[in-house]
Amino acid sequence: MSKLNGDLEVLVEPSVEEAVKALRRGFSQGRLLLVIGPCTVDYEGRARSTLSLGERVIICKPDGSFMVHRPTGYEPVNWNPPGALASVYVEDGSLKLVSIRKRPPEKLVVNLSRVYLVASLKLEDSGVFALHASEEEMRRAVLIKPELIEEGFKPMEAERAIDGLEGYADLVGEDVEGNLVVVEFKRVTAGREAVLQLKQYVDALSSRTSRRVRGILAAPSVTKEGLRLLEQLGFKFVRLDPQVCYQLIKSASVKPSTGLLDYL
Amino acid sequence: MSKLNGDLEVLVEPSVEEAVKALRRGFSQGRLLLVIGPCTVDYEGRARSTLSLGERVIICKPDGSFMVHRPTGYEPVNWNPPGALASVYVEDGSLKLVSIRKRPPEKLVVNLSRVYLVASLKLEDSGVFALHASEEEMRRAVLIKPELIEEGFKPMEAERAIDGLEGYADLVGEDVEGNLVVVEFKRVTAGREAVLQLKQYVDALSSRTSRRVRGILAAPSVTKEGLRLLEQLGFKFVRLDPQVCYQLIKSASVKPSTGLLDYL
DNA sequence: GCCTAGGTCCCGTAC
DNA sequence: GTACGGGGCCTAGGC
């Protein structure tokens, strides 16, 4: 099949020399490379680390991303993000994979005495990734249906940026009595930190107006300490589920076309 | 070689049926599995996502970690952390890889119409990972050499926990005048958040003592807004480099034995 | 380039 | 189990 005609190259138990040839070819052709074998890893940059001998999977992506994966764990044990530059060479009979990041300066060296597998692939991926139920969607849901915050709440989208140097409130609006309201959204359980953040925006806005400024935390839940701090500061908690917000947005964005069909 | 005797299995362009057999065998034997091919991905859990057709690398680790990697980017586009349960089956001639996490409930479905590569590996990794230049090492460095904070500073390690319900200060001590000092460490540039955190601990401690409580932020650098807020609150910034702290700890931990040798 | 804030953050640790 | 804070966090969005 087409992928076999040069788009996929697999070497099982290659010699170090064969591996380095395949990898260099892969780098120059913008391929994704997989290397598997026993290795040690040294890292030096913002921090430092060493990793003694063990069997791992190394992934080098064409954008410079570089990851060393142990047989367990979600996270790579060592890595470089996109933009790093990878190279490969032989030293003392070992395969050395080096990934270097310019800024901040970071260097990763993987030392393989033996290689179980090298795979070199030209992958195409123009797929579209769509994520829903984010904090931003909670905000959009409240713009569509302000009573999710409280009866009579009126969002003032334009005032979102309080200063530009003092951070951004998630949403600013007015309540039914004409007080200013700062809303802080969290898509997961809100803790002390979220309340402190809210206080920061309330304080910043208070110092710029003579009107009363209220604080509202909108999240699916609050921690006990978060709630205690919230009450101590005279702020309010509003339960809001990101999944419910997503459903609301979805049905709201379908409505216009439904309305159009109804009209025709 | 030893790895070839059943510890490494590679299938190039297998049929969907061959792939599912190899993957099931791999799951039951606690192997790390790599699957490469064109796929779509659907996720539903704390959030939701869809990913349309493209060529990707899928990694299933024996601890349940599950990752879908696009040809670019450091992070997997979809994933489940360790503890999830993976399974595989055929539906409508497609290979379906499913990863399910119990708590929080999350489900990931990868749909491959075709498989370029399956690799199944029994990897052993008992290597030791050691990381240096962490925030904790900054704290330890200050315990060894308190003047890194300021002349006359005396750490009081036991008082680190301010309350237990209101978080922990990184370090509490006394200055040369007998005032209490709360120190907040950051291993990277400190911003507004770090200063707010420091204020939280200073306030909590202040409410429990009649002594004056000072706040000190120790980090390699501060943002402009962080510094402004710091000065506004009457706190102090102390430049402290995590790498320098690491070097200090390293040389200090060698000294005792040197001292002993000198003595003998 | 710096800075701010989110994340399906993950992760360890203390309670 | 919940909660809190770190992370070589990474990443996106402003300025």
Coordinates of C-alpha atoms (C1' of nucleotides) in Angstrom, one line a residue:
Chain A
M1 CA 0.0 0.0 0.0
S2 CA 1.0 3.6 -0.5
K3 CA 2.4 4.0 3.0
L4 CA 4.9 1.3 2.3
N5 CA 6.4 3.1 -0.6
G6 CA 8.8 5.1 1.4
D7 CA 6.4 6.7 3.8
L8 CA 7.0 4.1 6.5
E9 CA 10.3 2.6 7.4
V10 CA 10.7 0.1 10.2
L11 CA 14.0 -1.3 11.4
V12 CA 13.9 -4.1 14.0
E13 CA 17.1 -4.5 16.0
P14 CA 19.2 -2.4 13.7
S15 CA 22.8 -1.8 14.4
V16 CA 23.7 1.6 15.8
E17 CA 25.0 2.6 12.4
E18 CA 21.9 1.5 10.6
A19 CA 19.8 3.4 13.1
V20 CA 21.7 6.6 12.8
K21 CA 21.4 6.5 9.0
A22 CA 17.7 6.0 9.1
L23 CA 17.2 8.7 11.8
R24 CA 19.3 11.3 9.9
R25 CA 17.3 10.5 6.7
G26 CA 14.1 10.9 8.8
F27 CA 15.1 14.3 10.3
S28 CA 16.0 15.7 6.9
Q29 CA 12.7 14.5 5.4
G30 CA 10.5 15.9 8.2
R31 CA 9.4 12.6 9.5
L32 CA 8.1 11.5 12.9
L33 CA 10.7 9.2 14.4
L34 CA 10.2 6.5 17.0
V35 CA 13.2 4.9 18.7
I36 CA 12.9 2.1 21.3
G37 CA 15.6 0.7 23.4
P38 CA 17.5 0.7 26.6
C39 CA 19.0 4.1 27.4
T40 CA 20.1 6.7 29.9
V41 CA 19.0 10.3 29.8
D42 CA 20.7 13.5 30.9
Y43 CA 19.0 16.9 31.0
E44 CA 20.3 20.3 31.8
G45 CA 18.5 23.6 31.4
R46 CA 16.0 25.3 33.7
A47 CA 16.7 22.4 35.9
R48 CA 18.8 19.3 35.7
S49 CA 18.1 15.6 35.8
T50 CA 19.6 12.2 35.3
L51 CA 17.8 8.9 34.5
S52 CA 19.7 5.7 34.8
L53 CA 19.4 2.7 32.5
G54 CA 16.0 1.4 31.4
E55 CA 14.0 0.6 28.3
R56 CA 12.0 3.5 26.9
V57 CA 10.2 4.9 23.9
I58 CA 11.6 8.1 22.3
I59 CA 9.4 10.2 20.0
C60 CA 10.9 12.9 17.8
K61 CA 8.3 15.0 15.9
P62 CA 9.1 17.0 12.8
D63 CA 8.4 20.2 14.7
G64 CA 11.2 19.5 17.1
S65 CA 9.0 18.1 19.9
F66 CA 11.0 15.4 21.7
M67 CA 9.8 13.0 24.3
V68 CA 11.2 10.1 26.3
H69 CA 8.5 7.9 27.6
R70 CA 9.0 5.3 30.3
P71 CA 6.7 2.2 30.3
T72 CA 4.5 3.9 32.9
G73 CA 3.0 7.3 33.4
Y74 CA 1.1 9.8 31.3
E75 CA 4.0 12.3 31.1
P76 CA 7.3 11.9 29.4
V77 CA 10.1 11.6 31.8
N78 CA 12.2 14.0 29.7
W79 CA 11.3 16.2 26.8
N80 CA 11.7 19.3 24.8
P81 CA 8.7 21.3 23.4
P82 CA 8.3 22.2 19.7
G83 CA 11.1 24.4 18.3
A84 CA 13.9 22.3 19.7
L85 CA 16.5 20.8 17.3
A86 CA 17.3 17.2 17.3
S87 CA 20.4 15.5 16.1
V88 CA 21.9 12.0 16.2
Y89 CA 25.4 10.6 16.2
V90 CA 27.5 7.6 17.3
E91 CA 29.9 7.8 20.2
D92 CA 31.8 4.9 21.8
G93 CA 29.6 2.6 19.9
S94 CA 26.4 4.1 21.4
L95 CA 23.7 6.0 19.7
K96 CA 23.3 9.5 21.0
L97 CA 20.1 11.4 20.5
V98 CA 20.4 15.1 21.4
S99 CA 17.7 17.6 21.5
I100 CA 18.5 21.3 22.0
R101 CA 16.3 24.2 22.8
K102 CA 17.6 27.7 22.3
R103 CA 15.4 29.7 24.6
P104 CA 15.3 28.9 27.4
P105 CA 18.6 27.0 26.9
E106 CA 17.9 23.3 27.4
K107 CA 19.8 20.2 26.4
L108 CA 18.6 16.7 26.4
V109 CA 20.9 13.7 25.7
V110 CA 19.6 10.2 25.2
N111 CA 22.3 7.5 25.2
L112 CA 21.3 4.1 23.6
S113 CA 23.8 1.2 23.7
R114 CA 21.4 -0.8 21.7
V115 CA 18.3 -0.2 19.6
Y116 CA 15.3 -2.5 19.5
L117 CA 13.3 -0.6 17.0
V118 CA 13.4 2.5 14.8
A119 CA 10.3 3.6 12.9
S120 CA 10.3 6.6 10.6
L121 CA 7.0 7.9 9.3
K122 CA 5.7 10.7 7.2
L123 CA 2.4 11.4 8.8
E124 CA -0.3 13.8 7.4
D125 CA -2.8 15.2 9.8
S126 CA -5.0 18.1 8.8
G127 CA -7.8 17.0 11.1
V128 CA -9.8 19.5 13.0
F129 CA -9.8 19.4 16.8
A130 CA -12.8 20.8 18.6
L131 CA -13.0 21.0 22.4
H132 CA -16.1 21.9 24.3
A133 CA -17.2 22.7 27.8
S134 CA -14.3 25.2 28.4
E135 CA -14.3 28.2 30.7
E136 CA -14.8 30.4 27.7
E137 CA -18.0 28.5 26.9
M138 CA -19.2 29.1 30.4
R139 CA -18.8 32.8 29.8
R140 CA -20.5 32.7 26.4
A141 CA -23.4 30.8 28.0
V142 CA -23.9 33.6 30.5
L143 CA -23.8 36.2 27.8
I144 CA -26.7 34.2 26.1
K145 CA -28.6 33.6 29.4
P146 CA -27.4 36.1 32.1
E147 CA -29.9 34.8 34.7
L148 CA -27.5 31.8 35.0
I149 CA -25.6 34.2 37.3
E150 CA -28.6 35.8 39.0
E151 CA -32.0 37.3 38.2
G152 CA -31.5 40.8 36.7
F153 CA -27.8 40.3 35.9
K154 CA -26.6 42.4 32.9
P155 CA -23.3 41.5 31.3
M156 CA -21.2 44.4 30.0
E157 CA -18.8 42.6 27.7
A158 CA -16.8 45.6 26.8
E159 CA -15.6 46.2 30.3
R160 CA -13.9 42.8 30.6
A161 CA -10.4 44.2 30.7
I162 CA -10.1 46.0 34.0
D163 CA -6.8 47.6 33.2
G164 CA -4.6 45.5 31.0
L165 CA -1.8 45.7 33.5
E166 CA -3.7 44.2 36.4
G167 CA -5.1 41.1 34.8
Y168 CA -8.5 40.5 33.3
A169 CA -11.8 39.7 35.0
D170 CA -13.6 36.9 33.3
L171 CA -16.8 39.0 33.0
V172 CA -18.0 42.3 34.3
G173 CA -21.7 43.3 34.5
E174 CA -24.4 45.1 36.6
D175 CA -26.9 43.6 39.0
V176 CA -30.5 44.5 39.3
E177 CA -29.7 47.3 41.7
G178 CA -27.1 48.9 39.5
N179 CA -24.0 47.6 41.4
L180 CA -21.0 46.5 39.4
V181 CA -20.5 42.7 39.4
V182 CA -17.2 40.9 38.7
V183 CA -17.7 37.2 37.7
E184 CA -14.9 34.7 37.9
F185 CA -15.5 31.4 36.1
K186 CA -13.9 28.0 37.0
R187 CA -14.7 24.9 35.0
V188 CA -13.6 22.7 37.9
T189 CA -14.0 22.9 41.7
A190 CA -12.9 26.4 42.8
G191 CA -10.5 26.7 45.7
R192 CA -8.8 29.5 47.6
E193 CA -6.8 30.6 44.7
A194 CA -9.9 31.3 42.5
V195 CA -11.3 33.4 45.3
L196 CA -8.1 35.4 45.7
Q197 CA -8.1 36.0 41.9
L198 CA -11.7 37.3 42.1
K199 CA -10.8 39.6 45.0
Q200 CA -7.9 41.0 43.0
Y201 CA -10.3 42.0 40.2
V202 CA -12.9 43.3 42.5
D203 CA -10.3 45.4 44.3
A204 CA -8.8 46.7 41.0
L205 CA -12.3 47.7 39.8
S206 CA -13.3 49.2 43.1
S207 CA -10.3 51.5 43.1
R208 CA -11.5 52.9 39.8
T209 CA -15.1 53.6 40.6
S210 CA -17.3 55.0 43.4
R211 CA -20.0 52.4 42.7
R212 CA -20.3 49.3 44.8
V213 CA -18.5 46.3 43.3
R214 CA -19.7 42.8 44.0
G215 CA -17.8 39.5 43.4
I216 CA -19.4 36.3 42.1
L217 CA -17.6 33.0 41.7
A218 CA -19.3 30.7 39.1
A219 CA -18.1 27.1 39.2
P220 CA -19.5 23.6 39.4
S221 CA -18.4 23.5 43.1
V222 CA -16.3 25.2 45.7
T223 CA -14.0 23.8 48.3
K224 CA -14.9 24.4 52.0
E225 CA -12.0 26.9 52.4
G226 CA -12.8 28.6 49.2
L227 CA -16.4 29.1 50.4
R228 CA -15.2 30.3 53.8
L229 CA -13.0 32.9 52.2
L230 CA -15.7 33.9 49.8
E231 CA -18.2 34.6 52.6
Q232 CA -15.5 36.4 54.6
L233 CA -15.0 38.8 51.7
G234 CA -18.8 39.2 51.1
F235 CA -18.7 37.4 47.7
K236 CA -21.2 35.0 46.3
F237 CA -21.0 31.5 44.9
V238 CA -23.1 30.5 41.9
R239 CA -23.2 26.9 40.8
L240 CA -22.6 26.5 37.1
D241 CA -21.7 23.4 35.2
P242 CA -19.5 23.7 32.1
Q243 CA -21.3 20.8 30.4
V244 CA -24.7 22.5 30.9
C245 CA -23.2 25.7 29.5
Y246 CA -22.0 23.8 26.4
Q247 CA -25.5 22.3 25.8
L248 CA -27.0 25.8 26.1
I249 CA -24.6 27.2 23.6
K250 CA -25.2 24.3 21.2
S251 CA -28.9 24.6 21.3
A252 CA -28.7 28.4 21.0
S253 CA -26.4 28.2 18.0
V254 CA -28.8 25.8 16.3
K255 CA -31.8 28.0 16.8
P256 CA -31.1 30.6 14.1
S257 CA -31.2 28.0 11.3
T258 CA -34.2 26.3 12.8
G259 CA -35.9 29.7 12.9
L260 CA -34.9 30.2 9.3
L261 CA -36.3 26.8 8.3
D262 CA -39.5 27.6 10.1
Y263 CA -39.7 30.9 8.2
L264 CA -39.3 29.3 4.8
Chain B
M1 CA 18.6 -11.4 20.4
S2 CA 16.6 -11.7 23.6
K3 CA 14.2 -8.9 22.8
L4 CA 13.1 -10.7 19.7
N5 CA 12.0 -13.9 21.5
G6 CA 8.5 -12.6 22.1
D7 CA 9.4 -9.3 23.8
L8 CA 9.0 -7.3 20.7
E9 CA 6.3 -7.9 18.1
V10 CA 6.0 -5.6 15.1
L11 CA 3.2 -5.7 12.5
V12 CA 3.6 -3.6 9.4
E13 CA 0.3 -2.9 7.6
P14 CA -1.6 -5.6 9.4
S15 CA -5.3 -6.3 8.7
V16 CA -7.7 -4.9 11.3
E17 CA -8.2 -8.5 12.5
E18 CA -4.5 -9.2 12.8
A19 CA -4.1 -5.9 14.7
V20 CA -6.8 -6.6 17.2
K21 CA -5.4 -10.0 17.9
A22 CA -1.9 -8.6 18.6
L23 CA -3.3 -5.8 20.7
R24 CA -5.4 -8.1 22.9
R25 CA -2.4 -10.3 23.4
G26 CA -0.4 -7.2 24.3
F27 CA -3.0 -5.9 26.8
S28 CA -3.2 -9.3 28.6
Q29 CA 0.6 -9.5 28.8
G30 CA 1.1 -6.0 30.2
R31 CA 2.9 -4.7 27.2
L32 CA 3.4 -1.2 25.9
L33 CA 1.5 -0.8 22.6
L34 CA 2.1 1.5 19.7
V35 CA -0.5 1.9 17.0
I36 CA -0.1 4.1 14.0
G37 CA -2.6 4.9 11.4
P38 CA -5.3 7.3 10.1
C39 CA -8.0 7.8 12.7
T40 CA -10.7 9.9 14.2
V41 CA -11.0 10.5 18.0
D42 CA -13.9 11.2 20.2
Y43 CA -13.6 12.2 23.8
E44 CA -16.3 12.7 26.5
G45 CA -15.8 13.3 30.2
R46 CA -14.9 16.4 32.1
A47 CA -15.0 18.1 28.7
R48 CA -15.8 16.9 25.2
S49 CA -13.9 16.8 22.0
T50 CA -13.8 15.6 18.4
L51 CA -10.9 15.1 16.1
S52 CA -11.5 14.5 12.4
L53 CA -9.4 12.2 10.2
G54 CA -5.7 12.3 10.3
E55 CA -2.6 10.2 10.8
R56 CA -1.5 9.7 14.4
V57 CA 0.5 7.7 16.9
I58 CA -1.3 6.0 19.7
I59 CA 0.5 4.8 22.8
C60 CA -1.1 2.5 25.4
K61 CA 1.0 1.8 28.4
P62 CA 0.6 -1.2 30.7
D63 CA -0.5 1.1 33.6
G64 CA -3.5 2.3 31.6
S65 CA -2.0 5.6 30.3
F66 CA -3.3 6.3 26.9
M67 CA -2.2 9.0 24.5
V68 CA -3.0 10.0 20.9
H69 CA -0.2 12.1 19.4
R70 CA -0.5 14.2 16.3
P71 CA 2.6 14.7 14.1
T72 CA 3.2 18.0 15.9
G73 CA 3.1 19.3 19.4
Y74 CA 4.5 18.3 22.7
E75 CA 1.1 17.3 24.2
P76 CA -1.1 14.5 23.2
V77 CA -4.3 15.7 21.5
N78 CA -6.3 13.2 23.5
W79 CA -5.4 11.0 26.5
N80 CA -6.2 9.3 29.7
P81 CA -3.9 9.2 32.7
P82 CA -2.7 6.0 34.4
G83 CA -5.5 3.9 35.9
A84 CA -7.7 3.9 32.8
L85 CA -8.7 0.7 31.1
A86 CA -8.1 0.1 27.4
S87 CA -9.8 -2.3 25.1
V88 CA -10.0 -3.0 21.4
Y89 CA -12.6 -4.4 19.0
V90 CA -13.7 -4.3 15.4
E91 CA -16.8 -2.6 14.3
D92 CA -17.9 -2.0 10.7
G93 CA -14.5 -3.2 9.6
S94 CA -12.7 -0.5 11.7
L95 CA -10.4 -0.9 14.6
K96 CA -11.8 0.8 17.7
L97 CA -9.4 1.5 20.6
V98 CA -11.3 2.6 23.7
S99 CA -9.9 3.9 26.9
I100 CA -12.1 4.4 29.9
R101 CA -11.4 6.1 33.2
K102 CA -13.6 5.5 36.1
R103 CA -13.2 8.6 38.2
P104 CA -13.7 11.2 36.9
P105 CA -15.7 9.3 34.2
E106 CA -14.0 9.8 30.9
K107 CA -14.1 7.9 27.7
L108 CA -11.9 8.0 24.7
V109 CA -12.6 6.3 21.4
V110 CA -10.1 6.0 18.6
N111 CA -11.4 4.8 15.3
L112 CA -8.9 3.4 12.8
S113 CA -10.0 2.3 9.3
R114 CA -6.5 1.2 8.5
V115 CA -3.4 0.4 10.5
Y116 CA 0.1 1.2 9.3
L117 CA 1.9 -0.2 12.2
V118 CA 1.4 -2.1 15.5
A119 CA 4.3 -2.6 17.9
S120 CA 3.9 -4.6 21.1
L121 CA 6.7 -4.4 23.6
K122 CA 7.5 -5.7 27.0
L123 CA 9.7 -2.9 28.4
E124 CA 11.6 -3.1 31.7
D125 CA 12.6 0.1 33.4
S126 CA 13.9 0.2 36.9
G127 CA 16.0 3.3 36.3
V128 CA 16.2 6.0 38.8
F129 CA 15.1 9.5 37.9
A130 CA 16.7 12.4 39.8
L131 CA 15.7 16.0 39.3
H132 CA 17.6 19.0 40.7
A133 CA 17.0 22.7 41.1
S134 CA 13.5 22.5 42.4
E135 CA 11.7 25.0 44.7
E136 CA 12.3 22.6 47.6
E137 CA 16.0 22.8 46.9
M138 CA 15.8 26.6 47.1
R139 CA 14.3 26.2 50.5
R140 CA 16.9 23.8 51.7
A141 CA 19.6 26.1 50.4
V142 CA 18.2 28.9 52.5
L143 CA 18.2 26.6 55.6
I144 CA 21.9 25.9 55.0
K145 CA 22.7 29.6 54.3
P146 CA 20.0 31.9 55.7
E147 CA 21.8 35.1 54.6
L148 CA 20.7 34.2 51.0
I149 CA 17.5 35.9 52.2
E150 CA 19.1 38.7 54.1
E151 CA 21.7 39.4 56.8
G152 CA 20.5 38.1 60.1
F153 CA 17.6 36.0 58.8
K154 CA 16.9 33.0 61.1
P155 CA 14.7 30.2 59.6
M156 CA 12.2 28.6 62.0
E157 CA 11.5 25.4 60.2
A158 CA 8.9 24.1 62.6
E159 CA 6.5 27.1 62.0
R160 CA 6.1 26.4 58.4
A161 CA 2.5 25.3 58.7
I162 CA 0.6 28.5 59.5
D163 CA -2.7 26.8 60.1
G164 CA -3.2 23.7 58.1
L165 CA -6.5 25.0 56.7
E166 CA -5.0 28.1 55.2
G167 CA -2.2 26.6 53.3
Y168 CA 1.5 26.5 54.0
A169 CA 4.1 29.2 53.8
D170 CA 7.2 28.0 52.0
L171 CA 9.3 29.2 55.0
V172 CA 8.8 31.2 58.1
G173 CA 11.6 32.8 60.1
E174 CA 12.8 35.9 62.1
D175 CA 14.7 38.9 60.9
V176 CA 17.5 40.6 62.8
E177 CA 15.0 42.8 64.6
G178 CA 12.9 40.0 65.8
N179 CA 10.1 40.4 63.2
L180 CA 8.4 37.4 61.8
V181 CA 9.3 36.8 58.1
V182 CA 7.3 34.7 55.6
V183 CA 9.3 33.6 52.6
E184 CA 7.7 32.5 49.3
F185 CA 9.9 30.7 46.8
K186 CA 9.5 30.6 43.0
R187 CA 11.9 28.7 40.7
V188 CA 10.8 30.8 37.7
T189 CA 9.9 34.4 37.3
A190 CA 7.3 35.3 39.9
G191 CA 4.1 37.1 38.8
R192 CA 1.1 38.6 40.5
E193 CA -0.1 35.2 41.6
A194 CA 3.0 34.5 43.6
V195 CA 2.7 37.8 45.5
L196 CA -1.0 37.2 46.2
Q197 CA -0.1 33.8 47.6
L198 CA 2.6 35.4 49.8
K199 CA 0.1 38.0 51.0
Q200 CA -2.3 35.2 52.0
Y201 CA 0.3 33.6 54.3
V202 CA 1.4 36.9 55.7
D203 CA -2.2 37.8 56.5
A204 CA -2.9 34.4 58.0
L205 CA 0.1 34.7 60.2
S206 CA -0.5 38.3 61.2
S207 CA -4.0 37.4 62.5
R208 CA -2.4 34.9 64.9
T209 CA 0.3 37.1 66.4
S210 CA 0.9 40.6 67.6
R211 CA 4.4 40.7 66.2
R212 CA 5.1 42.4 62.9
V213 CA 5.0 40.0 59.9
R214 CA 7.1 40.8 56.9
G215 CA 6.8 39.2 53.4
I216 CA 9.7 38.2 51.2
L217 CA 9.5 36.8 47.7
A218 CA 12.6 34.8 46.6
A219 CA 12.8 34.1 42.9
P220 CA 15.2 34.4 40.0
S221 CA 13.1 37.4 38.8
V222 CA 9.7 39.2 39.1
T223 CA 7.3 40.6 36.6
K224 CA 6.8 44.3 36.6
E225 CA 3.2 43.9 37.9
G226 CA 4.4 41.4 40.5
L227 CA 7.0 43.9 41.8
R228 CA 4.5 46.8 41.8
L229 CA 2.1 44.7 43.9
L230 CA 4.9 43.6 46.1
E231 CA 6.0 47.2 46.9
Q232 CA 2.4 48.3 47.3
L233 CA 2.0 45.6 50.0
G234 CA 5.4 46.6 51.6
F235 CA 7.0 43.2 50.8
K236 CA 10.5 42.6 49.6
F237 CA 12.0 40.9 46.6
V238 CA 15.1 38.8 46.9
R239 CA 16.9 37.5 43.8
L240 CA 17.6 33.8 44.2
D241 CA 18.6 31.4 41.4
P242 CA 17.5 27.7 41.8
Q243 CA 20.6 26.5 40.0
V244 CA 22.8 28.3 42.4
C245 CA 20.8 26.8 45.3
Y246 CA 21.3 23.4 43.8
Q247 CA 25.1 23.9 43.6
L248 CA 25.1 25.1 47.2
I249 CA 23.3 22.0 48.4
K250 CA 25.5 19.7 46.4
S251 CA 28.7 21.2 47.9
A252 CA 27.2 21.4 51.4
S253 CA 26.1 17.7 51.4
V254 CA 29.7 16.7 50.5
K255 CA 31.3 18.7 53.2
P256 CA 30.3 16.6 56.3
S257 CA 32.3 13.6 55.0
T258 CA 35.2 15.8 54.1
G259 CA 35.1 17.3 57.6
L260 CA 35.2 13.8 59.0
L261 CA 38.1 12.8 56.9
D262 CA 40.0 15.9 57.9
Y263 CA 39.3 15.0 61.5
L264 CA 40.6 11.4 61.3
Chain C
dG1 C1' 10.0 39.6 23.4
dC2 C1' 7.3 39.7 28.3
dC3 C1' 3.3 38.7 30.9
dT4 C1' -1.2 36.7 32.2
dA5 C1' -4.3 32.9 32.8
dG6 C1' -6.3 28.3 31.3
dG7 C1' -5.8 23.2 31.2
dT8 C1' -9.9 16.9 30.0
dC9 C1' -3.8 20.1 33.1
dC10 C1' -1.0 15.9 35.8
dC11 C1' 1.2 14.9 40.1
dG12 C1' 2.6 14.3 44.9
dT13 C1' 1.4 15.1 49.6
dA14 C1' -1.1 16.2 53.6
dC15 C1' -5.3 15.6 56.0
Chain D
dG1 C1' -11.5 10.2 49.4
dT2 C1' -10.8 16.0 49.2
dA3 C1' -7.8 19.9 48.9
dC4 C1' -3.8 22.5 47.9
dG5 C1' 0.2 23.9 45.3
dG6 C1' 4.2 22.7 42.2
dG7 C1' 5.7 21.9 37.4
dG8 C1' 11.9 21.8 33.4
dC9 C1' 4.7 22.5 33.5
dC10 C1' 2.7 23.6 28.0
dT11 C1' -0.1 26.6 25.3
dA12 C1' -2.8 30.4 23.7
dG13 C1' -3.7 35.3 23.6
dG14 C1' -2.3 40.3 24.6
dC15 C1' 0.7 43.9 24.2

